[in-house]
Amino acid sequence: MKLQLFPVLITAALLAVTGCSPAPTTTTAAGPVSEDTGGSAKGDFGPPVGEPINAILTAPPLVPPATGRTQPAKVIVNLEVREVEKEISEGVKYTFWTFGGTVPGSFIRVRQGDTVEFHLNNHPDSKMPHNIDLHAVTGPGGGAASSFTAPGHSSQFTFKALNAGLYVYHCATAPVGMHVANGMYGLILVEPPQGMPKVDREYYVMQGDFYTVGRYREKGVQPFDMQKAIDENATYVLFNGSEGALLGDNALKAKVGETVRLYVGNGGPNLVSSFHVIGEIFDKVYTEGGSRYQENVQTTLVPAGGSVIVEFHAEVPGTGVIVDHSIFRAFNKGALGMIKYEGPDNLAVYSGKEVDSVYLGDKAASAAPVAAAAAATASGTLTLEQQIKAGEALYAGTCSTCHQGNGIGIPNVFPPLAKSDYLNADHNRAISVVLNGLTGPVTVNGANYNSVMPPMSQLNDDEVANIVTYTLNSWGNKGGRVTTADVAKVRASTPRPKGAAH
Amino acid sequence: MRPIILGLIVLNAAGLAGGVSANDNYVRIPGGEFKSALKYEDTQGKVAVAPFELMRTPVTNAQFLDFVTKNPPWQRRKVVPVFAEARYLSHWSSPLQLGTNAKPQQPVVNVSWFAASAYCEAHGARLPTWSEWEYSAAADGTRRDARNDPAWREQILGWYAKPSNAPLSPVGQSPANVYGVKDLHGLVWEWTEDYASMLVSADNRTQGEQDRLKFCGAGAIAMDDRENYAVLMRVAMLSAMEAANITSNLGFRCAKSLP
């Protein structure tokens, strides 16, 4: 061996001398090379200093305040396990097993180097024993074996948070998958020694998949379905434990100009999340909840039993839609949340809709009749025939998709314009519908309709007059004529829906 | 080994007054061989159960009140702390009165393994072994082993899905199984004589390297069996208990060996 080693050493020495060594070099390479944090080996900052501190726990979507500490402390965490029946979706009840009464469980926040005295209290009303595995724990089972707790009992164990990062905790009592599927997970943030950079808002969002015997949104009390869970065939995929947890009044809120940080977890038990906020680009993504951030990310993967920290700056007012971009989960299994930004418009960043012009494609009839009618209107010589011809061309491009080329509509969906009592009864109403759209129930020729017609904001008064005149003189309707002045009057006297101003 | 030793302590310490068993409360369970949900290493789960007698219903508050009245060492204020934690019988209004939160015909709960064992001893009986309990509970109304029927499993899981915050039903409300035994599922957890010797690991994800010595020769109990997980969750529940522990949904019934 020694004889063989010798030439290798000589070669290495020669290479070093010539400056061409392929061996790992220090920081001379292009681009910054950052030091590693040292992980758990450098995470022990000594014994706790000062009086023990009771951890502040928060229910989602809230996050406890920063620890603000510069020295390691002893932090006491009291987490209560409760089995509770709650709505998983409107009218659908499910028995969740929870850490702290919520899904996900209470958010825990400590600082790297802290000594955490953990008390797991299983409520006397619980039917099951439970325990906890915190991914922030360095030690067997993450605390699971030390925290197996019968109903009406309490367990205690202590660990030192050696690694900074955002960590999932979950129940690890058999059958583990069932305990997790019932909602037994949450997040613990171990701040790095210098703390997290200051932001304006912090929120707590955690995804989970749920398996019920009944179909998605099937009403009543829905039990857990083990076979669906084994098949990874989720009935619901949810943020914060229920459909609507982050919708409507429960939407997250921020102001334009603020920086928002989301602590995002994925409890699973099965599905990996394609986490995305519609209308946002994440300025920073602390991938997998670790110490380094990537910049300018659209969608980030969150493993089951993993996490991510995302940050973005709210630039314009409106609503960001939080989704799992494995997109059927968002629209068919409930993985939808919202964050509402309030503040002044910034049209330079986002204009809103500027143009909604008719695109006729191969439906384009000759534009000639429209042009002829416009010229005739200008010269005051417009005839009924010119109006009808122009109206026919405009109708083909604007109306025929729903009301059909022959005006008969689609039964139960789009009402007929042919032989239409609703149309003939009130010309001004017809003008108003074209201008402003129509939403809600109407009765046409004895049949009920309840759908949505958008405002035809792209049409000017001439064009509306010609379209309505065309329909009044077609398909067995009673005739009549609508003028530009009629349309202008209706336009002046009816409010435009928001967004239809032009 | 542990339960046997503890049993001797109970006998010595409690100074039991003799009780007469009400034989009409018991039914005879014919013996047989069956496959346990527990994967015993030596027999792959096959268990021979000798014929025995089992109480039709769990022991009630009224029956247990009678017992502690005759056996003062087991009254709430007198019990030795190592035999029952502080909340022992705490749902009774006083040591010798049930009060409004404990109806006479409800199953007694908040009783420790020691107290349950003493009750059975006083009635010339004992707690059923896990195998006896599991064997009896495998039945439904028409079959001695209904465990392959999804409906049997759903009934058990349906009960697990309900938190224990509603008052317990009186005993005997559920249909009798093929042996004439009631309430094995859907009312309360039940102590078994040997519960402490079938420990499930508190962290069952370490199946490849479990400390075999912890299992008193019964073998590692795997929880990966989806056919049997409903039964195994009961084992997990019992495994979480110490013999002096109580919970608000854990009761018991007694069994007798046949001569």
Coordinates of C-alpha atoms in Angstrom, one line a residue, chain A:
Chain A
M1 CA 0.0 0.0 0.0
K2 CA 2.7 2.5 0.9
L3 CA 4.5 2.0 -2.3
Q4 CA 1.3 2.7 -4.3
L5 CA 0.4 5.7 -2.3
F6 CA 3.6 7.4 -2.8
P7 CA 3.3 8.4 -6.5
V8 CA -0.3 9.6 -5.8
L9 CA 1.0 12.0 -3.2
I10 CA 3.7 13.3 -5.6
T11 CA 1.2 13.9 -8.3
A12 CA -1.1 15.8 -6.0
A13 CA 1.8 18.0 -4.9
L14 CA 2.8 18.7 -8.4
L15 CA -0.8 19.7 -9.3
A16 CA -0.9 22.0 -6.3
V17 CA 2.2 23.7 -7.4
T18 CA 1.0 24.3 -10.9
G19 CA -2.3 25.8 -9.5
C20 CA -4.5 23.3 -11.3
S21 CA -5.5 21.2 -8.3
P22 CA -8.9 19.6 -8.8
A23 CA -9.2 19.2 -5.0
P24 CA -12.0 21.1 -3.3
T25 CA -10.9 24.7 -2.9
T26 CA -12.2 27.3 -0.5
T27 CA -14.0 30.4 -1.7
T28 CA -12.1 31.4 -4.8
A29 CA -14.7 29.9 -7.2
A30 CA -17.0 32.2 -9.0
G31 CA -20.1 33.2 -7.1
P32 CA -20.6 33.3 -3.3
V33 CA -19.9 30.2 -1.4
S34 CA -21.7 30.4 1.9
E35 CA -20.6 28.7 5.1
D36 CA -22.9 26.0 6.3
T37 CA -24.6 26.6 9.6
G38 CA -23.1 23.5 11.2
G39 CA -26.4 21.8 11.8
S40 CA -27.0 19.9 15.0
A41 CA -23.2 19.7 15.8
K42 CA -23.2 23.5 16.2
G43 CA -26.7 23.9 17.5
D44 CA -26.1 23.5 21.2
F45 CA -25.6 27.0 22.7
G46 CA -25.2 25.7 26.2
P47 CA -27.6 25.3 29.1
P48 CA -30.8 27.3 29.3
V49 CA -30.5 30.9 30.7
G50 CA -33.1 32.5 32.9
E51 CA -36.5 31.5 34.1
P52 CA -38.4 28.8 32.1
I53 CA -40.7 30.3 29.5
N54 CA -44.2 29.1 28.7
A55 CA -44.5 28.8 24.9
I56 CA -47.2 30.8 23.2
L57 CA -49.2 28.4 21.1
T58 CA -51.5 29.7 18.3
A59 CA -54.3 28.2 16.3
P60 CA -54.0 28.3 12.5
P61 CA -53.8 30.6 10.6
L62 CA -52.0 32.6 13.3
V63 CA -48.3 32.4 14.1
P64 CA -46.8 33.1 17.6
P65 CA -44.6 36.3 17.8
A66 CA -40.9 36.0 17.4
T67 CA -39.1 34.7 20.4
G68 CA -36.9 37.8 20.4
R69 CA -34.3 36.0 22.5
T70 CA -30.6 36.0 22.0
Q71 CA -29.8 33.3 24.6
P72 CA -31.0 29.7 24.9
A73 CA -34.0 29.3 27.2
K74 CA -36.0 26.5 28.7
V75 CA -39.4 26.6 27.0
I76 CA -42.4 24.7 28.4
V77 CA -44.9 23.5 25.8
N78 CA -48.3 22.2 26.9
L79 CA -50.1 20.6 24.0
E80 CA -53.5 19.0 24.5
V81 CA -54.9 16.2 22.4
R82 CA -58.6 16.4 21.7
E83 CA -60.9 14.3 19.6
V84 CA -63.5 16.6 18.1
E85 CA -66.3 16.5 15.6
K86 CA -66.2 19.4 13.2
E87 CA -67.3 20.4 9.7
I88 CA -64.9 19.2 7.1
S89 CA -67.1 20.8 4.4
E90 CA -70.5 22.5 4.6
G91 CA -72.9 20.0 6.1
V92 CA -70.3 17.3 6.3
K93 CA -69.1 16.2 9.8
Y94 CA -65.9 14.4 10.6
T95 CA -64.3 13.3 13.8
F96 CA -60.8 14.9 13.8
W97 CA -58.1 13.9 16.2
T98 CA -56.2 17.1 17.0
F99 CA -53.3 18.7 18.7
G100 CA -54.9 21.6 20.5
G101 CA -58.4 21.3 19.1
T102 CA -57.5 22.4 15.6
V103 CA -56.3 21.0 12.3
P104 CA -53.5 21.6 11.8
G105 CA -52.4 21.6 15.5
S106 CA -51.1 24.6 17.5
F107 CA -48.1 26.4 16.0
I108 CA -45.1 26.1 18.3
R109 CA -42.2 28.6 18.1
V110 CA -38.8 28.2 19.8
R111 CA -35.2 29.3 19.1
Q112 CA -32.3 27.1 18.1
G113 CA -30.5 25.9 21.2
D114 CA -33.7 26.1 23.4
T115 CA -34.4 23.3 25.8
V116 CA -38.0 22.3 25.2
E117 CA -39.9 20.6 28.1
F118 CA -42.8 19.0 26.3
H119 CA -46.0 18.0 28.0
L120 CA -48.5 16.0 25.9
N121 CA -51.9 16.0 27.6
N122 CA -54.5 13.6 26.3
H123 CA -58.0 14.9 27.1
P124 CA -60.1 12.6 29.3
D125 CA -62.8 12.5 26.7
S126 CA -60.5 11.0 24.1
K127 CA -61.1 7.4 23.1
M128 CA -57.6 6.7 21.8
P129 CA -54.1 6.8 23.2
H130 CA -51.9 9.3 21.3
N131 CA -48.2 10.4 21.1
I132 CA -46.2 12.9 19.2
D133 CA -43.2 12.8 16.8
L134 CA -41.7 16.2 16.3
H135 CA -39.4 16.3 13.3
A136 CA -37.4 19.0 15.2
V137 CA -36.3 16.4 17.8
T138 CA -32.9 14.7 17.5
G139 CA -33.6 11.4 19.1
P140 CA -35.4 8.1 18.7
G141 CA -38.9 8.4 17.3
G142 CA -38.8 12.2 17.6
G143 CA -40.3 11.8 21.0
A144 CA -42.9 9.3 20.0
A145 CA -41.9 6.5 22.4
S146 CA -41.6 8.9 25.3
S147 CA -45.0 10.5 24.8
F148 CA -47.4 7.5 24.4
T149 CA -50.3 8.8 26.4
A150 CA -53.6 7.2 27.4
P151 CA -56.9 9.3 27.6
G152 CA -56.9 11.4 30.7
H153 CA -53.2 11.2 31.1
S154 CA -50.1 13.4 30.5
S155 CA -46.6 12.6 29.3
Q156 CA -43.5 14.7 29.6
F157 CA -40.2 14.6 27.7
T158 CA -37.4 17.1 27.1
F159 CA -35.3 17.8 24.0
K160 CA -32.9 20.4 22.8
A161 CA -33.8 22.1 19.5
L162 CA -30.4 21.6 17.8
N163 CA -31.4 22.4 14.2
A164 CA -33.1 25.6 12.9
G165 CA -35.9 25.2 10.5
L166 CA -39.6 24.7 10.1
Y167 CA -40.6 21.2 11.2
V168 CA -43.7 19.0 11.0
Y169 CA -45.0 17.3 14.1
H170 CA -47.5 14.4 14.0
C171 CA -49.0 11.6 16.0
A172 CA -47.2 8.3 15.6
T173 CA -49.5 5.9 17.3
A174 CA -50.7 2.9 15.4
P175 CA -52.2 2.9 12.9
V176 CA -50.0 5.9 12.2
G177 CA -51.6 6.7 8.8
M178 CA -55.0 6.8 10.4
H179 CA -54.0 9.1 13.2
V180 CA -52.4 11.5 10.7
A181 CA -55.3 11.2 8.3
N182 CA -57.6 12.3 11.1
G183 CA -55.7 15.6 11.4
M184 CA -52.9 14.9 13.9
Y185 CA -50.2 17.2 12.6
G186 CA -48.8 20.7 13.0
L187 CA -45.7 22.8 12.7
I188 CA -42.9 23.8 15.1
L189 CA -40.6 26.6 14.0
V190 CA -37.1 26.6 15.3
E191 CA -35.8 30.1 14.7
P192 CA -32.1 30.4 13.7
P193 CA -30.1 32.2 16.4
Q194 CA -30.5 35.6 14.8
G195 CA -34.2 35.1 14.4
M196 CA -36.2 35.2 11.1
P197 CA -35.9 38.5 9.1
K198 CA -38.7 40.8 10.0
V199 CA -41.8 40.9 7.8
D200 CA -45.2 42.6 8.0
R201 CA -47.4 39.5 8.3
E202 CA -46.9 35.8 9.1
Y203 CA -49.5 33.1 8.6
Y204 CA -49.8 29.4 9.2
V205 CA -51.1 27.2 6.4
M206 CA -51.0 23.4 6.4
Q207 CA -52.3 21.0 3.8
G208 CA -53.7 17.5 4.5
D209 CA -55.6 14.8 2.6
F210 CA -58.7 13.2 4.0
Y211 CA -60.5 9.9 3.3
T212 CA -64.2 9.6 4.0
V213 CA -66.6 6.7 3.2
G214 CA -68.9 9.1 1.5
R215 CA -68.2 11.0 -1.7
Y216 CA -66.8 14.6 -1.8
R217 CA -69.3 16.9 -0.1
E218 CA -71.7 14.0 0.7
K219 CA -73.7 15.4 3.7
G220 CA -73.9 13.9 7.2
V221 CA -71.3 12.4 9.5
Q222 CA -68.6 10.8 7.4
P223 CA -66.3 8.1 8.9
F224 CA -62.7 7.5 7.9
D225 CA -62.1 5.1 5.1
M226 CA -59.0 2.9 5.5
Q227 CA -59.1 1.4 2.1
K228 CA -59.3 4.8 0.3
A229 CA -56.3 5.9 2.5
I230 CA -54.3 2.9 1.5
D231 CA -55.2 3.5 -2.1
E232 CA -54.2 7.1 -1.7
N233 CA -57.5 8.1 -3.2
A234 CA -58.3 11.3 -1.3
T235 CA -61.8 12.5 -0.8
Y236 CA -60.7 15.9 0.3
V237 CA -57.4 17.8 0.0
L238 CA -57.6 20.8 2.4
F239 CA -55.8 23.7 3.8
N240 CA -56.2 24.1 7.5
G241 CA -58.6 21.2 8.0
S242 CA -61.8 22.3 6.3
E243 CA -63.2 23.6 3.1
G244 CA -63.6 27.3 3.7
A245 CA -60.9 27.5 6.4
L246 CA -59.2 30.2 4.3
L247 CA -62.2 31.5 2.3
G248 CA -64.6 34.3 2.6
D249 CA -64.3 36.0 6.0
N250 CA -61.6 33.5 6.9
A251 CA -59.3 34.6 4.0
L252 CA -55.8 35.7 5.0
K253 CA -55.4 39.5 4.8
A254 CA -52.6 41.8 3.9
K255 CA -52.1 45.4 2.7
V256 CA -50.5 46.5 -0.5
G257 CA -46.8 47.2 0.2
E258 CA -46.5 44.6 2.9
T259 CA -44.3 41.6 2.9
V260 CA -46.1 38.4 3.8
R261 CA -44.5 35.2 5.0
L262 CA -46.4 31.9 5.0
Y263 CA -45.2 29.0 7.1
V264 CA -46.6 26.1 5.1
G265 CA -46.7 22.5 6.1
N266 CA -48.0 19.3 4.6
G267 CA -49.3 16.7 7.0
G268 CA -50.2 14.3 4.3
P269 CA -50.7 11.4 5.1
N270 CA -50.1 10.6 1.4
L271 CA -50.1 13.5 -1.1
V272 CA -47.2 15.8 -2.0
S273 CA -48.3 19.4 -2.6
S274 CA -47.6 21.6 -5.6
F275 CA -48.0 24.7 -3.5
H276 CA -48.9 27.8 -5.5
V277 CA -50.6 31.2 -5.0
I278 CA -52.4 32.3 -8.1
G279 CA -51.3 35.9 -8.9
E280 CA -48.2 35.8 -6.9
I281 CA -44.6 35.0 -7.4
F282 CA -42.8 33.9 -4.3
D283 CA -39.9 36.3 -3.8
K284 CA -38.2 33.9 -1.4
V285 CA -38.8 30.2 -0.8
Y286 CA -37.0 28.5 2.0
T287 CA -37.1 25.2 0.3
E288 CA -38.4 22.3 2.5
G289 CA -38.4 24.6 5.5
G290 CA -34.5 24.8 5.6
S291 CA -32.1 27.6 6.1
R292 CA -31.4 28.7 2.5
Y293 CA -33.9 30.4 0.2
Q294 CA -34.4 30.2 -3.5
E295 CA -35.8 33.3 -5.2
N296 CA -38.5 34.0 -7.8
V297 CA -40.5 30.8 -7.6
Q298 CA -43.9 30.1 -9.0
T299 CA -44.8 26.7 -7.5
T300 CA -42.9 24.8 -4.8
L301 CA -43.2 21.1 -3.7
V302 CA -44.1 20.4 -0.1
P303 CA -43.5 16.8 0.8
A304 CA -45.9 14.9 3.0
G305 CA -44.3 15.3 6.5
G306 CA -42.4 18.4 5.2
S307 CA -42.7 22.1 5.0
V308 CA -41.7 25.3 3.2
I309 CA -41.5 29.0 4.1
V310 CA -42.5 31.4 1.3
E311 CA -42.4 35.2 1.2
F312 CA -43.9 37.6 -1.2
H313 CA -44.5 41.3 -1.4
A314 CA -48.1 42.5 -2.0
E315 CA -47.9 44.9 -5.0
V316 CA -51.5 45.3 -6.1
P317 CA -55.0 45.0 -4.4
G318 CA -57.1 41.9 -5.1
T319 CA -57.2 38.3 -4.0
G320 CA -54.4 35.7 -4.3
V321 CA -55.7 32.2 -4.5
I322 CA -53.8 29.6 -2.5
V323 CA -53.9 26.2 -4.3
D324 CA -52.3 22.9 -4.6
H325 CA -51.5 23.2 -8.3
S326 CA -52.1 19.5 -8.7
I327 CA -55.1 21.3 -9.8
F328 CA -58.1 18.9 -9.6
R329 CA -57.4 18.9 -5.8
A330 CA -58.0 22.6 -5.8
F331 CA -61.3 22.6 -7.7
N332 CA -62.7 19.2 -6.9
K333 CA -61.3 18.3 -3.5
G334 CA -61.2 21.6 -1.7
A335 CA -57.5 22.7 -1.8
L336 CA -58.4 26.4 -2.1
G337 CA -57.6 29.3 0.1
M338 CA -57.4 33.1 -0.3
I339 CA -55.3 36.0 0.7
K340 CA -56.9 39.4 0.2
Y341 CA -54.7 42.4 -0.4
E342 CA -56.2 45.8 0.3
G343 CA -54.8 49.1 -0.9
P344 CA -54.6 51.5 -3.9
D345 CA -54.4 50.2 -7.5
N346 CA -51.1 50.2 -9.1
L347 CA -52.0 50.2 -12.8
A348 CA -48.4 50.3 -13.9
V349 CA -47.9 46.8 -12.3
Y350 CA -51.3 45.4 -13.2
S351 CA -53.9 47.3 -15.3
G352 CA -57.0 45.2 -14.8
K353 CA -58.8 44.3 -18.0
E354 CA -58.0 47.0 -20.6
V355 CA -59.6 45.6 -23.7
D356 CA -62.3 43.0 -24.2
S357 CA -62.8 43.0 -27.9
V358 CA -64.8 40.7 -30.0
Y359 CA -62.7 38.0 -31.6
L360 CA -64.8 36.4 -34.3
G361 CA -62.3 33.9 -35.7
D362 CA -64.0 31.9 -38.4
K363 CA -67.4 33.1 -37.2
A364 CA -66.6 36.5 -38.6
A365 CA -69.4 37.6 -40.9
S366 CA -68.6 40.4 -43.2
A367 CA -68.0 43.6 -41.3
A368 CA -69.4 45.5 -44.2
P369 CA -73.0 45.8 -42.9
V370 CA -71.7 47.1 -39.6
A371 CA -69.6 49.7 -41.2
A372 CA -72.4 50.7 -43.6
A373 CA -74.8 51.1 -40.6
A374 CA -72.2 53.2 -38.7
A375 CA -71.8 55.5 -41.7
A376 CA -75.6 55.8 -42.2
T377 CA -76.0 56.6 -38.5
A378 CA -73.4 59.4 -38.8
S379 CA -75.2 60.8 -41.8
G380 CA -78.7 60.4 -40.3
T381 CA -79.9 58.1 -43.0
L382 CA -80.0 54.8 -41.2
T383 CA -82.7 52.5 -42.3
L384 CA -84.4 49.6 -40.5
E385 CA -82.9 47.2 -43.1
Q386 CA -79.4 48.5 -42.5
Q387 CA -79.8 48.1 -38.7
I388 CA -81.0 44.5 -39.2
K389 CA -78.1 43.6 -41.5
A390 CA -75.6 45.1 -39.1
G391 CA -77.3 43.5 -36.1
E392 CA -77.2 40.1 -37.8
A393 CA -73.4 40.4 -38.2
L394 CA -72.9 41.5 -34.7
Y395 CA -75.3 38.9 -33.3
A396 CA -73.3 36.1 -35.0
G397 CA -70.1 37.3 -33.3
T398 CA -71.5 38.2 -29.9
C399 CA -74.6 36.3 -29.1
S400 CA -74.9 33.2 -31.2
T401 CA -72.6 31.0 -29.1
C402 CA -75.2 30.9 -26.3
H403 CA -78.5 32.0 -27.8
Q404 CA -77.7 30.0 -31.0
G405 CA -77.7 31.3 -34.6
N406 CA -81.5 30.7 -34.9
G407 CA -82.3 32.3 -31.5
I408 CA -83.7 29.2 -29.9
G409 CA -81.1 29.1 -27.1
I410 CA -80.4 25.9 -25.1
P411 CA -83.1 24.4 -23.0
N412 CA -82.7 25.0 -19.3
V413 CA -79.5 26.9 -19.8
F414 CA -79.7 29.8 -22.2
P415 CA -83.2 31.3 -22.8
P416 CA -84.6 31.6 -26.3
L417 CA -84.7 34.9 -28.2
A418 CA -87.0 33.4 -30.9
K419 CA -90.7 34.0 -30.3
S420 CA -89.6 35.3 -26.9
D421 CA -92.3 36.8 -24.6
Y422 CA -89.5 38.2 -22.4
L423 CA -87.8 40.0 -25.3
N424 CA -90.9 41.4 -26.9
A425 CA -92.5 42.6 -23.6
D426 CA -90.0 45.3 -22.9
H427 CA -87.5 46.8 -25.3
N428 CA -85.7 48.9 -22.7
R429 CA -85.3 45.8 -20.5
A430 CA -83.7 44.0 -23.5
I431 CA -81.3 46.9 -24.0
S432 CA -80.4 46.8 -20.3
V433 CA -79.7 43.1 -20.4
V434 CA -77.3 43.5 -23.3
L435 CA -75.6 46.4 -21.6
N436 CA -75.5 45.1 -18.0
G437 CA -75.8 41.4 -18.3
L438 CA -78.3 39.3 -16.3
T439 CA -77.9 37.1 -13.4
G440 CA -80.5 35.0 -11.6
P441 CA -83.9 33.5 -12.2
V442 CA -86.0 34.5 -15.2
T443 CA -89.0 33.0 -16.9
V444 CA -89.1 32.9 -20.7
N445 CA -91.9 31.4 -22.6
G446 CA -93.0 29.6 -19.4
A447 CA -89.7 28.0 -18.7
N448 CA -87.4 29.0 -15.8
Y449 CA -83.7 29.9 -16.3
N450 CA -81.1 30.7 -13.8
S451 CA -77.7 31.4 -15.2
V452 CA -75.3 34.2 -15.8
M453 CA -75.0 36.5 -18.9
P454 CA -72.1 38.8 -18.7
P455 CA -72.4 42.5 -19.6
M456 CA -71.6 43.1 -23.3
S457 CA -69.3 46.0 -22.3
Q458 CA -67.5 45.9 -25.6
L459 CA -70.5 47.1 -27.6
N460 CA -71.2 50.8 -28.3
D461 CA -74.7 52.2 -28.3
D462 CA -75.0 51.9 -32.1
E463 CA -74.1 48.2 -32.0
V464 CA -76.5 47.5 -29.1
A465 CA -79.3 49.2 -31.0
N466 CA -78.6 47.2 -34.1
I467 CA -78.4 43.8 -32.3
V468 CA -81.7 44.4 -30.4
T469 CA -83.4 45.6 -33.5
Y470 CA -82.2 42.5 -35.4
T471 CA -83.6 40.2 -32.7
L472 CA -86.9 42.0 -32.6
N473 CA -87.3 41.5 -36.3
S474 CA -86.2 37.8 -36.5
W475 CA -87.5 34.3 -35.7
G476 CA -91.1 35.1 -35.2
N477 CA -90.7 38.1 -32.9
K478 CA -93.1 41.0 -33.1
G479 CA -90.8 43.6 -34.8
G480 CA -89.8 47.0 -33.6
R481 CA -86.9 49.3 -33.7
V482 CA -84.4 50.5 -31.1
T483 CA -82.4 53.6 -31.7
T484 CA -79.0 54.7 -30.5
A485 CA -80.7 57.3 -28.4
D486 CA -82.8 54.6 -26.7
V487 CA -79.7 52.8 -25.8
A488 CA -78.0 55.9 -24.5
K489 CA -81.0 56.6 -22.3
V490 CA -80.9 53.1 -20.8
R491 CA -77.1 53.3 -20.4
A492 CA -77.5 56.6 -18.5
S493 CA -80.2 55.3 -16.3
T494 CA -78.9 51.9 -15.2
P495 CA -75.8 51.3 -13.1
R496 CA -72.9 49.5 -14.8
P497 CA -71.7 46.4 -12.9
K498 CA -68.2 46.8 -11.5
G499 CA -65.6 45.9 -14.1
A500 CA -68.0 46.8 -17.0
A501 CA -67.3 50.5 -17.0
H502 CA -66.0 50.8 -20.5

